[in-house]
């Protein structure tokens, strides 16, 4: 699994709790840094991370033909763009995609198009990629309606999609909390974050084909 962080530049550490939780379930998880503040919005960094995963994941015990693409917040939009745009990253498409607390109605940094528009636009036939969505019902940053809208659009096209709604906020869904004095999300032991993060890790594992 290639897992992309959100808007803050070089914040792969923010995803450490959820990445470890997924790894405990048997998922090989690669979490790269990338910079959304780069002139190209981080597209080159994300493309390079996908190339790295395909070339190196076998060395970590993974299968280069079975890479799941996942992301949180802006990273979710970036991942969904690759999965739903046939030309997202050239000829490569992931096995499945997981969007965690994402908004999908504006341009993804990976493609320059809005993922929900890519769904509604249709385009050339392609094998649908399973879409897994997770979103906190108390998210004040990205409303849960954004994931509900994408689910509805995918269902209308007959594409495989699931949405898990969890009782937490934008940070809690990845087992963290936003700490203003650090201007960063840090690991959280709050009950809502631990419970929600565990659900998210379960979804990541299921998307990778691992069942409890």
mmCIF file of C-alpha atoms in Angstrom:
data_model
loop_
_atom_site.group_PDB
_atom_site.id
_atom_site.type_symbol
_atom_site.label_atom_id
_atom_site.label_comp_id
_atom_site.label_asym_id
_atom_site.label_seq_id
_atom_site.Cartn_x
_atom_site.Cartn_y
_atom_site.Cartn_z
ATOM 1 C CA UNK A 1 0.000 0.000 0.000
ATOM 2 C CA UNK A 2 1.219 3.456 -0.965
ATOM 3 C CA UNK A 3 -0.217 5.967 1.517
ATOM 4 C CA UNK A 4 -0.086 9.729 0.881
ATOM 5 C CA UNK A 5 -0.296 12.389 3.599
ATOM 6 C CA UNK A 6 -2.289 15.613 3.430
ATOM 7 C CA UNK A 7 -1.648 19.276 2.707
ATOM 8 C CA UNK A 8 1.247 19.948 5.065
ATOM 9 C CA UNK A 9 4.586 19.584 3.231
ATOM 10 C CA UNK A 10 6.724 16.570 4.160
ATOM 11 C CA UNK A 11 4.357 15.231 6.823
ATOM 12 C CA UNK A 12 4.664 11.481 6.437
ATOM 13 C CA UNK A 13 5.232 11.270 10.214
ATOM 14 C CA UNK A 14 1.595 12.345 10.714
ATOM 15 C CA UNK A 15 0.482 9.043 9.186
ATOM 16 C CA UNK A 16 2.757 6.904 11.376
ATOM 17 C CA UNK A 17 -0.015 5.760 13.774
ATOM 18 C CA UNK A 18 -2.402 4.619 11.041
ATOM 19 C CA UNK A 19 0.416 3.121 8.954
ATOM 20 C CA UNK A 20 1.591 1.065 11.935
ATOM 21 C CA UNK A 21 -1.964 -0.052 12.671
ATOM 22 C CA UNK A 22 -2.369 -1.223 9.071
ATOM 23 C CA UNK A 23 1.021 -2.952 9.186
ATOM 24 C CA UNK A 24 -0.077 -4.836 12.318
ATOM 25 C CA UNK A 25 -2.907 -6.231 10.181
ATOM 26 C CA UNK A 26 -0.436 -7.557 7.621
ATOM 27 C CA UNK A 27 -0.271 -4.686 5.120
ATOM 28 C CA UNK A 28 3.086 -3.595 3.675
ATOM 29 C CA UNK A 29 2.739 0.205 3.910
ATOM 30 C CA UNK A 30 4.974 2.766 2.209
ATOM 31 C CA UNK A 31 4.480 6.392 3.302
ATOM 32 C CA UNK A 32 6.450 9.002 1.331
ATOM 33 C CA UNK A 33 6.951 12.698 1.942
ATOM 34 C CA UNK A 34 5.666 15.078 -0.715
ATOM 35 C CA UNK A 35 5.252 18.829 -1.020
ATOM 36 C CA UNK A 36 1.881 20.238 -2.067
ATOM 37 C CA UNK A 37 3.537 23.673 -2.034
ATOM 38 C CA UNK A 38 5.821 22.729 -4.946
ATOM 39 C CA UNK A 39 5.273 24.636 -8.217
ATOM 40 C CA UNK A 40 3.473 21.627 -9.731
ATOM 41 C CA UNK A 41 1.386 21.032 -6.606
ATOM 42 C CA UNK A 42 3.457 17.993 -5.694
ATOM 43 C CA UNK A 43 2.562 15.955 -8.771
ATOM 44 C CA UNK A 44 6.176 14.978 -9.531
ATOM 45 C CA UNK A 45 6.770 13.871 -5.937
ATOM 46 C CA UNK A 46 3.651 11.702 -5.982
ATOM 47 C CA UNK A 47 4.539 10.223 -9.354
ATOM 48 C CA UNK A 48 8.036 9.413 -8.109
ATOM 49 C CA UNK A 49 6.632 7.733 -4.998
ATOM 50 C CA UNK A 50 4.407 5.524 -7.165
ATOM 51 C CA UNK A 51 7.392 4.607 -9.340
ATOM 52 C CA UNK A 52 9.435 3.813 -6.223
ATOM 53 C CA UNK A 53 6.680 1.613 -4.806
ATOM 54 C CA UNK A 54 6.378 -0.367 -8.027
ATOM 55 C CA UNK A 55 10.136 -0.846 -8.270
ATOM 56 C CA UNK A 56 10.964 -1.509 -4.625
ATOM 57 C CA UNK A 57 7.921 -2.958 -2.847
ATOM 58 C CA UNK A 58 9.052 -6.544 -3.487
ATOM 59 C CA UNK A 59 12.115 -5.866 -1.350
ATOM 60 C CA UNK A 60 9.761 -5.090 1.551
ATOM 61 C CA UNK A 61 7.703 -8.230 1.023
ATOM 62 C CA UNK A 62 4.986 -6.698 -1.150
ATOM 63 C CA UNK A 63 3.675 -7.500 -4.616
ATOM 64 C CA UNK A 64 4.269 -4.823 -7.302
ATOM 65 C CA UNK A 65 1.212 -6.079 -9.189
ATOM 66 C CA UNK A 66 -1.080 -5.617 -6.169
ATOM 67 C CA UNK A 67 -0.437 -2.067 -4.960
ATOM 68 C CA UNK A 68 -3.310 -0.293 -3.236
ATOM 69 C CA UNK A 69 -3.199 3.517 -3.358
ATOM 70 C CA UNK A 70 -4.487 5.394 -0.324
ATOM 71 C CA UNK A 71 -4.431 8.932 1.015
ATOM 72 C CA UNK A 72 -5.687 11.174 3.783
ATOM 73 C CA UNK A 73 -7.207 14.639 3.264
ATOM 74 C CA UNK A 74 -5.502 16.194 0.207
ATOM 75 C CA UNK A 75 -3.684 12.907 -0.232
ATOM 76 C CA UNK A 76 -7.074 11.209 -0.570
ATOM 77 C CA UNK A 77 -8.024 13.525 -3.421
ATOM 78 C CA UNK A 78 -4.653 12.890 -5.079
ATOM 79 C CA UNK A 79 -5.073 9.125 -4.796
ATOM 80 C CA UNK A 80 -8.658 9.190 -6.044
ATOM 81 C CA UNK A 81 -7.579 11.226 -9.054
ATOM 82 C CA UNK A 82 -5.104 8.542 -10.112
ATOM 83 C CA UNK A 83 -7.649 5.773 -9.643
ATOM 84 C CA UNK A 84 -10.558 7.435 -11.434
ATOM 85 C CA UNK A 85 -8.751 9.131 -14.318
ATOM 86 C CA UNK A 86 -7.696 6.509 -16.929
ATOM 87 C CA UNK A 87 -4.657 8.613 -17.804
ATOM 88 C CA UNK A 88 -3.890 9.568 -14.209
ATOM 89 C CA UNK A 89 -0.392 8.097 -14.057
ATOM 90 C CA UNK A 90 0.047 6.835 -17.590
ATOM 91 C CA UNK A 91 -0.740 3.147 -17.927
ATOM 92 C CA UNK A 92 -0.434 2.333 -14.204
ATOM 93 C CA UNK A 93 -3.529 1.880 -12.105
ATOM 94 C CA UNK A 94 -3.672 0.613 -8.520
ATOM 95 C CA UNK A 95 -5.437 -2.558 -7.419
ATOM 96 C CA UNK A 96 -7.799 -0.476 -5.261
ATOM 97 C CA UNK A 97 -7.972 3.013 -3.782
ATOM 98 C CA UNK A 98 -8.758 4.227 -0.266
ATOM 99 C CA UNK A 99 -9.819 7.820 0.372
ATOM 100 C CA UNK A 100 -9.631 8.934 4.013
ATOM 101 C CA UNK A 101 -11.407 12.205 4.869
ATOM 102 C CA UNK A 102 -11.065 13.568 1.355
ATOM 103 C CA UNK A 103 -12.918 16.154 -0.728
ATOM 104 C CA UNK A 104 -13.333 15.196 -4.352
ATOM 105 C CA UNK A 105 -15.071 18.124 -6.041
ATOM 106 C CA UNK A 106 -11.998 20.168 -6.989
ATOM 107 C CA UNK A 107 -8.824 19.450 -8.937
ATOM 108 C CA UNK A 108 -6.573 16.675 -7.672
ATOM 109 C CA UNK A 109 -2.853 17.520 -7.567
ATOM 110 C CA UNK A 110 -2.094 14.323 -9.479
ATOM 111 C CA UNK A 111 -4.373 14.927 -12.472
ATOM 112 C CA UNK A 112 -5.600 18.527 -12.528
ATOM 113 C CA UNK A 113 -9.206 17.310 -12.710
ATOM 114 C CA UNK A 114 -11.824 16.762 -10.016
ATOM 115 C CA UNK A 115 -12.274 13.074 -9.189
ATOM 116 C CA UNK A 116 -16.051 13.361 -8.957
ATOM 117 C CA UNK A 117 -16.112 14.970 -12.417
ATOM 118 C CA UNK A 118 -13.996 12.110 -13.759
ATOM 119 C CA UNK A 119 -16.629 9.691 -12.496
ATOM 120 C CA UNK A 120 -19.544 11.594 -14.000
ATOM 121 C CA UNK A 121 -17.737 12.220 -17.267
ATOM 122 C CA UNK A 122 -17.306 8.534 -17.940
ATOM 123 C CA UNK A 123 -14.813 8.222 -20.796
ATOM 124 C CA UNK A 124 -13.192 5.235 -22.372
ATOM 125 C CA UNK A 125 -14.125 1.829 -20.921
ATOM 126 C CA UNK A 126 -11.886 0.515 -18.186
ATOM 127 C CA UNK A 127 -12.080 -2.062 -15.437
ATOM 128 C CA UNK A 128 -13.524 -0.316 -12.354
ATOM 129 C CA UNK A 129 -11.148 -0.016 -9.426
ATOM 130 C CA UNK A 130 -12.715 -0.777 -6.024
ATOM 131 C CA UNK A 131 -13.098 2.446 -4.045
ATOM 132 C CA UNK A 132 -13.014 2.405 -0.243
ATOM 133 C CA UNK A 133 -13.960 5.579 1.621
ATOM 134 C CA UNK A 134 -13.580 6.471 5.297
ATOM 135 C CA UNK A 135 -14.757 9.738 6.830
ATOM 136 C CA UNK A 136 -15.377 11.159 10.292
ATOM 137 C CA UNK A 137 -18.932 12.318 10.944
ATOM 138 C CA UNK A 138 -17.630 15.177 13.140
ATOM 139 C CA UNK A 139 -15.040 16.404 10.611
ATOM 140 C CA UNK A 140 -14.966 20.246 10.664
ATOM 141 C CA UNK A 141 -12.293 20.482 7.944
ATOM 142 C CA UNK A 142 -13.804 18.313 5.201
ATOM 143 C CA UNK A 143 -17.492 17.591 5.656
ATOM 144 C CA UNK A 144 -18.515 13.937 5.486
ATOM 145 C CA UNK A 145 -20.903 14.930 2.690
ATOM 146 C CA UNK A 146 -17.917 15.091 0.351
ATOM 147 C CA UNK A 147 -17.380 11.346 0.678
ATOM 148 C CA UNK A 148 -21.110 10.696 0.491
ATOM 149 C CA UNK A 149 -21.278 12.621 -2.792
ATOM 150 C CA UNK A 150 -18.494 10.548 -4.314
ATOM 151 C CA UNK A 151 -20.098 7.329 -3.127
ATOM 152 C CA UNK A 152 -23.385 8.324 -4.760
ATOM 153 C CA UNK A 153 -21.672 9.289 -8.023
ATOM 154 C CA UNK A 154 -19.835 5.962 -8.139
ATOM 155 C CA UNK A 155 -22.975 3.997 -7.319
ATOM 156 C CA UNK A 156 -24.833 5.754 -10.122
ATOM 157 C CA UNK A 157 -22.130 4.519 -12.510
ATOM 158 C CA UNK A 158 -22.346 0.993 -11.114
ATOM 159 C CA UNK A 159 -18.817 1.117 -9.719
ATOM 160 C CA UNK A 160 -17.715 -0.762 -6.584
ATOM 161 C CA UNK A 161 -17.605 1.557 -3.561
ATOM 162 C CA UNK A 162 -17.978 1.385 0.207
ATOM 163 C CA UNK A 163 -18.107 4.211 2.754
ATOM 164 C CA UNK A 164 -17.309 3.755 6.442
ATOM 165 C CA UNK A 165 -18.463 6.683 8.580
ATOM 166 C CA UNK A 166 -16.755 6.907 11.948
ATOM 167 C CA UNK A 167 -17.519 9.032 15.002
ATOM 168 C CA UNK A 168 -14.501 11.317 15.010
ATOM 169 C CA UNK A 169 -12.975 14.408 13.395
ATOM 170 C CA UNK A 170 -10.499 15.066 10.586
ATOM 171 C CA UNK A 171 -7.452 14.060 12.626
ATOM 172 C CA UNK A 172 -9.046 11.296 14.666
ATOM 173 C CA UNK A 173 -9.772 9.210 11.586
ATOM 174 C CA UNK A 174 -6.017 8.544 11.333
ATOM 175 C CA UNK A 175 -5.570 8.116 15.108
ATOM 176 C CA UNK A 176 -4.186 11.624 15.671
ATOM 177 C CA UNK A 177 -5.200 15.028 17.020
ATOM 178 C CA UNK A 178 -4.303 18.488 15.779
ATOM 179 C CA UNK A 179 -1.999 20.269 18.272
ATOM 180 C CA UNK A 180 -1.989 24.037 17.570
ATOM 181 C CA UNK A 181 1.330 24.769 19.277
ATOM 182 C CA UNK A 182 2.989 22.284 16.942
ATOM 183 C CA UNK A 183 0.787 23.222 13.960
ATOM 184 C CA UNK A 184 0.663 19.511 13.282
ATOM 185 C CA UNK A 185 -1.346 16.359 13.880
ATOM 186 C CA UNK A 186 0.236 14.183 16.553
ATOM 187 C CA UNK A 187 -0.651 10.676 17.796
ATOM 188 C CA UNK A 188 -3.744 10.567 20.007
ATOM 189 C CA UNK A 189 -4.871 8.151 22.703
ATOM 190 C CA UNK A 190 -8.377 9.633 22.899
ATOM 191 C CA UNK A 191 -11.028 6.927 22.782
ATOM 192 C CA UNK A 192 -12.697 8.332 19.662
ATOM 193 C CA UNK A 193 -9.392 8.527 17.770
ATOM 194 C CA UNK A 194 -8.263 5.040 18.767
ATOM 195 C CA UNK A 195 -11.627 3.526 17.816
ATOM 196 C CA UNK A 196 -11.890 5.445 14.542
ATOM 197 C CA UNK A 197 -8.272 4.806 13.604
ATOM 198 C CA UNK A 198 -8.772 1.110 14.203
ATOM 199 C CA UNK A 199 -11.731 1.161 11.821
ATOM 200 C CA UNK A 200 -9.635 2.977 9.226
ATOM 201 C CA UNK A 201 -6.842 0.429 9.577
ATOM 202 C CA UNK A 202 -9.399 -2.345 9.092
ATOM 203 C CA UNK A 203 -10.557 -0.694 5.858
ATOM 204 C CA UNK A 204 -6.973 -0.371 4.632
ATOM 205 C CA UNK A 205 -6.429 -4.055 5.314
ATOM 206 C CA UNK A 206 -9.646 -5.096 3.563
ATOM 207 C CA UNK A 207 -8.739 -2.982 0.545
ATOM 208 C CA UNK A 208 -5.430 -4.846 0.402
ATOM 209 C CA UNK A 209 -7.263 -8.166 0.470
ATOM 210 C CA UNK A 210 -6.545 -8.998 4.105
ATOM 211 C CA UNK A 211 -9.425 -10.147 6.295
ATOM 212 C CA UNK A 212 -9.388 -10.613 10.052
#
